[in-house]
Tab-separated table of C-alpha atoms in Angstrom:
chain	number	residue	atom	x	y	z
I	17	UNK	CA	-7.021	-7.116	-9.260
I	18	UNK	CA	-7.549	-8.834	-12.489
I	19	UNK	CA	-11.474	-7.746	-12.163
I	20	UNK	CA	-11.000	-4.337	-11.798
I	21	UNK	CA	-8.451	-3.568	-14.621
I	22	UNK	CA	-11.171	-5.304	-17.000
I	23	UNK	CA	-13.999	-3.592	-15.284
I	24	UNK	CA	-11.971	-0.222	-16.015
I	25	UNK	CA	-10.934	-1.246	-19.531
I	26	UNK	CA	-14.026	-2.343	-20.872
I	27	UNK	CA	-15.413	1.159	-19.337
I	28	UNK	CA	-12.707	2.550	-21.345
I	29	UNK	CA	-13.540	1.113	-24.458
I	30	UNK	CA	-17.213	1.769	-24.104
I	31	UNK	CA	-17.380	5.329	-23.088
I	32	UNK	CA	-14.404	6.217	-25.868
I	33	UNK	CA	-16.369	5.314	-28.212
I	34	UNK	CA	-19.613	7.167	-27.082
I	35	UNK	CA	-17.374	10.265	-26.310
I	36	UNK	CA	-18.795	12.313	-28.738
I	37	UNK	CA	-22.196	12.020	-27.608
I	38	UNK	CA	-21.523	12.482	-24.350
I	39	UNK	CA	-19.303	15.140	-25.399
I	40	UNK	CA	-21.926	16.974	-27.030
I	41	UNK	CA	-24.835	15.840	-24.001
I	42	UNK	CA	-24.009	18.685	-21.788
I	43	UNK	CA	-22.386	21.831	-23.585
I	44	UNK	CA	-21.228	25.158	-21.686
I	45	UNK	CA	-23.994	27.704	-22.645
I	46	UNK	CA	-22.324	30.574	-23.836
I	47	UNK	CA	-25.161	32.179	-25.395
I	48	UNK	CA	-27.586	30.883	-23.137
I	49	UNK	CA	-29.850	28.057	-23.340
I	50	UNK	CA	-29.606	25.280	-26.374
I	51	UNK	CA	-31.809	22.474	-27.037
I	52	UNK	CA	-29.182	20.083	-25.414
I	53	UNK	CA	-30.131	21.155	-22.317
I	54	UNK	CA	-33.245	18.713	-22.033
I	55	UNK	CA	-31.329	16.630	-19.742
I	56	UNK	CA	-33.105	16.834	-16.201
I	57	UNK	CA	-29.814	15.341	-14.727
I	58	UNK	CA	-27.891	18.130	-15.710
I	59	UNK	CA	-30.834	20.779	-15.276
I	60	UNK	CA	-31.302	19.725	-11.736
I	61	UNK	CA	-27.522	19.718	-10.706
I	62	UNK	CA	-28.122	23.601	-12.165
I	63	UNK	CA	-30.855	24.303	-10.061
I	64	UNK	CA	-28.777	22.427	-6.676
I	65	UNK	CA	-25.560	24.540	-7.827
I	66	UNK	CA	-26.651	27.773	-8.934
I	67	UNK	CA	-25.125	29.991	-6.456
I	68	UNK	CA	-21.841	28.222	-6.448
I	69	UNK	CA	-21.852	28.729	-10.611
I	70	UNK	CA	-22.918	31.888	-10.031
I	71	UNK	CA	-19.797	32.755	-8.201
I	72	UNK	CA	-17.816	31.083	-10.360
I	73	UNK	CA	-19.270	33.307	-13.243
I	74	UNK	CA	-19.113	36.623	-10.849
I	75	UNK	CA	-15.169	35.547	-10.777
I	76	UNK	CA	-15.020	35.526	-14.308
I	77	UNK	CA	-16.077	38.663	-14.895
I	78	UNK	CA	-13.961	40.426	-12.472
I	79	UNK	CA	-11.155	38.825	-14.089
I	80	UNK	CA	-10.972	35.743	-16.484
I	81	UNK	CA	-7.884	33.267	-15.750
I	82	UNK	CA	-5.576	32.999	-18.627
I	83	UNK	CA	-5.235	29.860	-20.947
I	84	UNK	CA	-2.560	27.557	-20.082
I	85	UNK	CA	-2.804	27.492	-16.194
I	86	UNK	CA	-4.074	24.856	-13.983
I	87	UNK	CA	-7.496	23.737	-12.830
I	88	UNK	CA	-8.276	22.245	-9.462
I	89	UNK	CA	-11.753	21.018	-9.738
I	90	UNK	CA	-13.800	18.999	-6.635
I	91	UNK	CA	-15.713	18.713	-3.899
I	92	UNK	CA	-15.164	20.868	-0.656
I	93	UNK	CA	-11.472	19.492	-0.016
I	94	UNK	CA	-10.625	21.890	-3.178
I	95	UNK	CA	-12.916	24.585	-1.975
I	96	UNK	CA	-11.309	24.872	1.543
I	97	UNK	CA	-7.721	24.718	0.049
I	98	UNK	CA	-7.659	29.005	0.742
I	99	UNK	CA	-4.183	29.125	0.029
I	100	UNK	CA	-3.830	27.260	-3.016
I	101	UNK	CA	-2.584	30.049	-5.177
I	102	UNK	CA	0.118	30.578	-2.827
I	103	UNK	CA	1.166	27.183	-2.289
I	104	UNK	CA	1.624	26.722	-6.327
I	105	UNK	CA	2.711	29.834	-7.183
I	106	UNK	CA	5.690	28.590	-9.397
I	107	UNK	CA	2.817	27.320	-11.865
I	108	UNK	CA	3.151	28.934	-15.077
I	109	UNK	CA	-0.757	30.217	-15.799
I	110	UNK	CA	-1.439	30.302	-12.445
I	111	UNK	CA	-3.831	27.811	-10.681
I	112	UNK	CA	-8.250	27.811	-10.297
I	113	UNK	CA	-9.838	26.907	-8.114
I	114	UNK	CA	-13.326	25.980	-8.666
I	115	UNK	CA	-14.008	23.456	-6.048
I	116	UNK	CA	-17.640	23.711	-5.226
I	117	UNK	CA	-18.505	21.944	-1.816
I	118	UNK	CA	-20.808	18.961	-1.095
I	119	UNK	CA	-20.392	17.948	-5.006
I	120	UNK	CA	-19.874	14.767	-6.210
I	121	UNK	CA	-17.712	13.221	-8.870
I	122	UNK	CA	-21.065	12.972	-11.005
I	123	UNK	CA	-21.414	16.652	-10.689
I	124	UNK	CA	-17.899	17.160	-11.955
I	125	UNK	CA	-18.788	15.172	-14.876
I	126	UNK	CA	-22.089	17.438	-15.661
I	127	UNK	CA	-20.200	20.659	-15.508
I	128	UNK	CA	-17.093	20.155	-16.838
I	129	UNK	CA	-17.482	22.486	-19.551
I	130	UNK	CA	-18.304	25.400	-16.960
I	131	UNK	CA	-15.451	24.475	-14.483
I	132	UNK	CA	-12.675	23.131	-17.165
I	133	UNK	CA	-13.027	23.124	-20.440
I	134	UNK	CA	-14.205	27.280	-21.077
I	135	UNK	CA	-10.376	27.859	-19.261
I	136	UNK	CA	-8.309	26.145	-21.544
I	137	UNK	CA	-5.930	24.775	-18.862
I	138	UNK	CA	-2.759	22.527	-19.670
I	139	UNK	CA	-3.934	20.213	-17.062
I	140	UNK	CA	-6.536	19.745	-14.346
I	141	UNK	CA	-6.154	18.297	-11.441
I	142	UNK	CA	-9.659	16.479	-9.948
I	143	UNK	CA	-10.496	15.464	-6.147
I	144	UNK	CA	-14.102	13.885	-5.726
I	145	UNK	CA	-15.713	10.748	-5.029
I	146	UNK	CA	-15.976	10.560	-1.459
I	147	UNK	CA	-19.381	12.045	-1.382
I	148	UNK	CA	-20.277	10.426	-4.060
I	149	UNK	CA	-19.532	6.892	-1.793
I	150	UNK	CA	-21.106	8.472	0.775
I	151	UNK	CA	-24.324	9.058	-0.987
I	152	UNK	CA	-24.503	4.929	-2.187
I	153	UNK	CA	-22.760	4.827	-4.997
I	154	UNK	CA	-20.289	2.484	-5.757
I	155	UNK	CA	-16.695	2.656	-6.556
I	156	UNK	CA	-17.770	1.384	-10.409
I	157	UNK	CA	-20.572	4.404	-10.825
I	158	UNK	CA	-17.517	6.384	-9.047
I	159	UNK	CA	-15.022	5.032	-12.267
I	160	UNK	CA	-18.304	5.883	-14.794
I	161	UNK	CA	-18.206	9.741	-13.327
I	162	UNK	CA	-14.816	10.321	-13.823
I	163	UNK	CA	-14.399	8.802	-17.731
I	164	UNK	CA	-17.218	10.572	-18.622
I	165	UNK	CA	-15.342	13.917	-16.932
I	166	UNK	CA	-12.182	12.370	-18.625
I	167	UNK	CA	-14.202	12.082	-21.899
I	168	UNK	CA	-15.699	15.365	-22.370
I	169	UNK	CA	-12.325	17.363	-21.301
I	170	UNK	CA	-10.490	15.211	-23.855
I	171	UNK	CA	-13.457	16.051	-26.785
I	172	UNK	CA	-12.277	19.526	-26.584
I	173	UNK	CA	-9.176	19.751	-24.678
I	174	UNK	CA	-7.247	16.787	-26.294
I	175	UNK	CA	-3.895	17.843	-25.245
I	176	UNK	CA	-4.758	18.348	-21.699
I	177	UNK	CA	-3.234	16.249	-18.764
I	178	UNK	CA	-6.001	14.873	-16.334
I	179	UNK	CA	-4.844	13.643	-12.959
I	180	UNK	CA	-6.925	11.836	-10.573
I	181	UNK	CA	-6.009	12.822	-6.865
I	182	UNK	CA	-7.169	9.574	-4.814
I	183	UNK	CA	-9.881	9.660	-2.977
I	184	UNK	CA	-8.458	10.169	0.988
I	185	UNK	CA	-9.185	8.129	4.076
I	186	UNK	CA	-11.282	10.228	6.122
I	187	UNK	CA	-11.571	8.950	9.893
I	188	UNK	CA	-15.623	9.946	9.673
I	189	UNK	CA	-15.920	7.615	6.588
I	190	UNK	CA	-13.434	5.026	7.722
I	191	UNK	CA	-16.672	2.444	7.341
I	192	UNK	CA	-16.438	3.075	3.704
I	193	UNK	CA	-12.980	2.168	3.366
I	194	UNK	CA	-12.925	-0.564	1.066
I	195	UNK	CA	-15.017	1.469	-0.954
I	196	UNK	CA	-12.727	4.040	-1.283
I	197	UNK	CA	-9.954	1.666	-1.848
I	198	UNK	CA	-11.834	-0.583	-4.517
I	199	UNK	CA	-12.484	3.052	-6.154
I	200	UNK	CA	-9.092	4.139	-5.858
I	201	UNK	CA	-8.122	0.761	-7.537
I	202	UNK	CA	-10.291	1.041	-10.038
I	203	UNK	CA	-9.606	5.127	-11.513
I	204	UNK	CA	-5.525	3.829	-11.077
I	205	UNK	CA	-6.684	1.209	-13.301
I	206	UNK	CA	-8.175	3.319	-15.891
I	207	UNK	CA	-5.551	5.965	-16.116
I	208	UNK	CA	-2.938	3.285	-16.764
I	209	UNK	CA	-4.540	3.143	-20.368
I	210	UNK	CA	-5.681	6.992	-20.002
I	211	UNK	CA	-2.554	9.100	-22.146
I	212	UNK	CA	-1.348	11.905	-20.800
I	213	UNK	CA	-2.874	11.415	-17.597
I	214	UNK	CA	-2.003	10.211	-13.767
I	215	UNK	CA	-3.609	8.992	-10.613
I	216	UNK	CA	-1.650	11.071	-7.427
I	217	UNK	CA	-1.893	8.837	-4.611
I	218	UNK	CA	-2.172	11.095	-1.145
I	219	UNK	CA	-4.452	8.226	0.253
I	220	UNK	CA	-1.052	5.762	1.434
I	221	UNK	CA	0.711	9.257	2.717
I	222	UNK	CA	-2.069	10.323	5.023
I	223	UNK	CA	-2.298	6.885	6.659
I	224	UNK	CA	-0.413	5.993	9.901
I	225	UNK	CA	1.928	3.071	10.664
I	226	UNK	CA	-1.826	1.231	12.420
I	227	UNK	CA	-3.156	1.802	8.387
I	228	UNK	CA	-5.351	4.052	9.856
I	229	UNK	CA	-6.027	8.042	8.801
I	230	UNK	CA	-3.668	10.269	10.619
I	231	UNK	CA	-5.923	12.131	13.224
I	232	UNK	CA	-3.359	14.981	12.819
I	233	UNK	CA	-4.584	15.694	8.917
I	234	UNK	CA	-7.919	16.480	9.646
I	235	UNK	CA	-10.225	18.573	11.485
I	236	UNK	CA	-13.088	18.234	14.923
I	237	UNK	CA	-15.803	16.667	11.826
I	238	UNK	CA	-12.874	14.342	11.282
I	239	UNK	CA	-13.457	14.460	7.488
I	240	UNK	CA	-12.526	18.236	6.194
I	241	UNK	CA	-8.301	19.093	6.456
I	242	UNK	CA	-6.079	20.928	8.453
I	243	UNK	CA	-3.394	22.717	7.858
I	244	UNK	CA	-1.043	20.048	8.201
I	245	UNK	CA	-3.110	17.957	6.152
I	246	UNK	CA	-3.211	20.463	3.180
I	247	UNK	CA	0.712	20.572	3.551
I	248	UNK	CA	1.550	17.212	3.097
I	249	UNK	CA	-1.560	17.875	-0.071
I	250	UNK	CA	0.961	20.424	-1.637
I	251	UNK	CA	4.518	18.027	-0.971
I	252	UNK	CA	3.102	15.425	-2.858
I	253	UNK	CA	0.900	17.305	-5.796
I	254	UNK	CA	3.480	20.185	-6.173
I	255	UNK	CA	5.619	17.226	-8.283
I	256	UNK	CA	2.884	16.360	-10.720
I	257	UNK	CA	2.176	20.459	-11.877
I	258	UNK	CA	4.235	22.174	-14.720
I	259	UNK	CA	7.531	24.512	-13.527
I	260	UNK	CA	7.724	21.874	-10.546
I	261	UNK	CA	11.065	22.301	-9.175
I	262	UNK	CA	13.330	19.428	-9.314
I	263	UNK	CA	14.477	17.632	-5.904
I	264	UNK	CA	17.960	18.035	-5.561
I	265	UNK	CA	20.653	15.409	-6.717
I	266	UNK	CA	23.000	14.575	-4.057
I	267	UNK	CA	26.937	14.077	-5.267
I	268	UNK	CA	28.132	11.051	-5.786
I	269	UNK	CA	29.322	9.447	-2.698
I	270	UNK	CA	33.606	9.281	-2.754
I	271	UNK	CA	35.307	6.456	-3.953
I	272	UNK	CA	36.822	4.386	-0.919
I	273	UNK	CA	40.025	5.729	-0.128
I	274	UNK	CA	39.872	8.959	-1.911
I	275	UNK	CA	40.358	12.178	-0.296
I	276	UNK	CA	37.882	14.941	0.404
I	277	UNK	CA	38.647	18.431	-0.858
């Protein structure tokens, strides 16, 4: 416990105070290509992603989301959610969706500017970092992604809420599982000294009574959602997004003896 809040606040404290330069590492090219683009990182994650950008930007054109709206930004758990719109359609500004799948929570870092930061959002809402596991990473690499995502939203976007949807416990990748939960640990840990952000926890919801993933929430590959799984997604996010309504306040209970009317 005690290791992981100071791994995450010395992280803090280091990449704040690089945040300009890594602010200004990867900017969104609106007039094409600038000199910062020497980074073969972010050039290669171009090349890998260039159809899924290209939709993004095909989107755009046909009609640009509004400022002040919501992004959902991730790996293919975002990308699958088909009804998102629908399920938070009390959001003022709408919601995006520019899940791209496969990606990694180091690929949301490198394009933050194309899938945040150009829409201006009041908050974003992030899922990644199970690939990233997957692919050998560890949960502190995981934490390094997500402040420098943090960091270069914030650069621009300072009055934008970031939340942190945990990463979930997929039965396929139950072997990494105290991966996920060391990385879990770890972003919670970070966001407690993160303003104006939140980590959503719909990793404890989507286990069963055995502490094991509910076989219900998720598909044949035992690692993408069903529809049950997305539901209990939307009970527990739905809380955390702007015009979410309140739950209802039961009356007060009668005092002992008093009548009923």
């Amino acid at each position: 416990m005690k290791s992981a809040l100071l791994a995450a606040a010395l992280l803090t404290a280091a990449l704040a105070s690089h945040a300009q330069t890594a602010s200004a590492a990867f900017p969104y090219e609106a007039d094409g290509s600038t000199a910062a683009d020497a980074s073969s990182e972010y050039l290669a994650a171009k090349a890998r992603w260039h159809n899924e950008l290209a939709a993004f930007a095909r989107a755009d054109q046909q009609q640009f989301p509004p400022p002040g709206g919501v992004v959902f930004v991730g790996s293919s758990t975002v990308r699958m959610w088909t009804r998102l719109a629908q399920d938070f359609a009390h959001v003022p500004g709408g919601v995006v969706n520019r899940g791209f799948g496969g990606s990694t929570l180091a690929d949301c870092s490198l394009f933050a500017r194309e899938l945040v930061v150009r829409y201006k959002p009041r908050q974003v809402m992030v899922y990644a970092g199970d690939n990233d596991l997957a692919e050998g990473r560890t949960p502190l690499q995981v934490l390094e992604s997500f402040a420098r995502f943090a960091n270069t939203v914030r650069a621009e976007l300072p009055n934008t809420r970031i939340s942190f949807i945990s990463v979930k416990p997929s039965p396929s990748r139950e072997h990494l599982m105290p991966q996920i939960r060391e990385t879990n640990h770890v972003v919670s840990a970070y966001l407690n000294l993160l303003p104006n952000s939140e980590y959503i926890d719909i990793h404890t919801p989507m286990l069963g009574a055995d502490g094991r993933p509910r076989p219900e929430l998720f598909r044949g590959d035992k690692l993408h959602m069903t529809d049950e799984g997305y539901r209990l997604w939307q009970s527990v996010i739905a809380a955390h997004l702007p015009g979410a309504v309140p739950a209802p306040i039961a009356p007060p209970a009668p005092a002992p003896g008093a009548s009923l009317p």
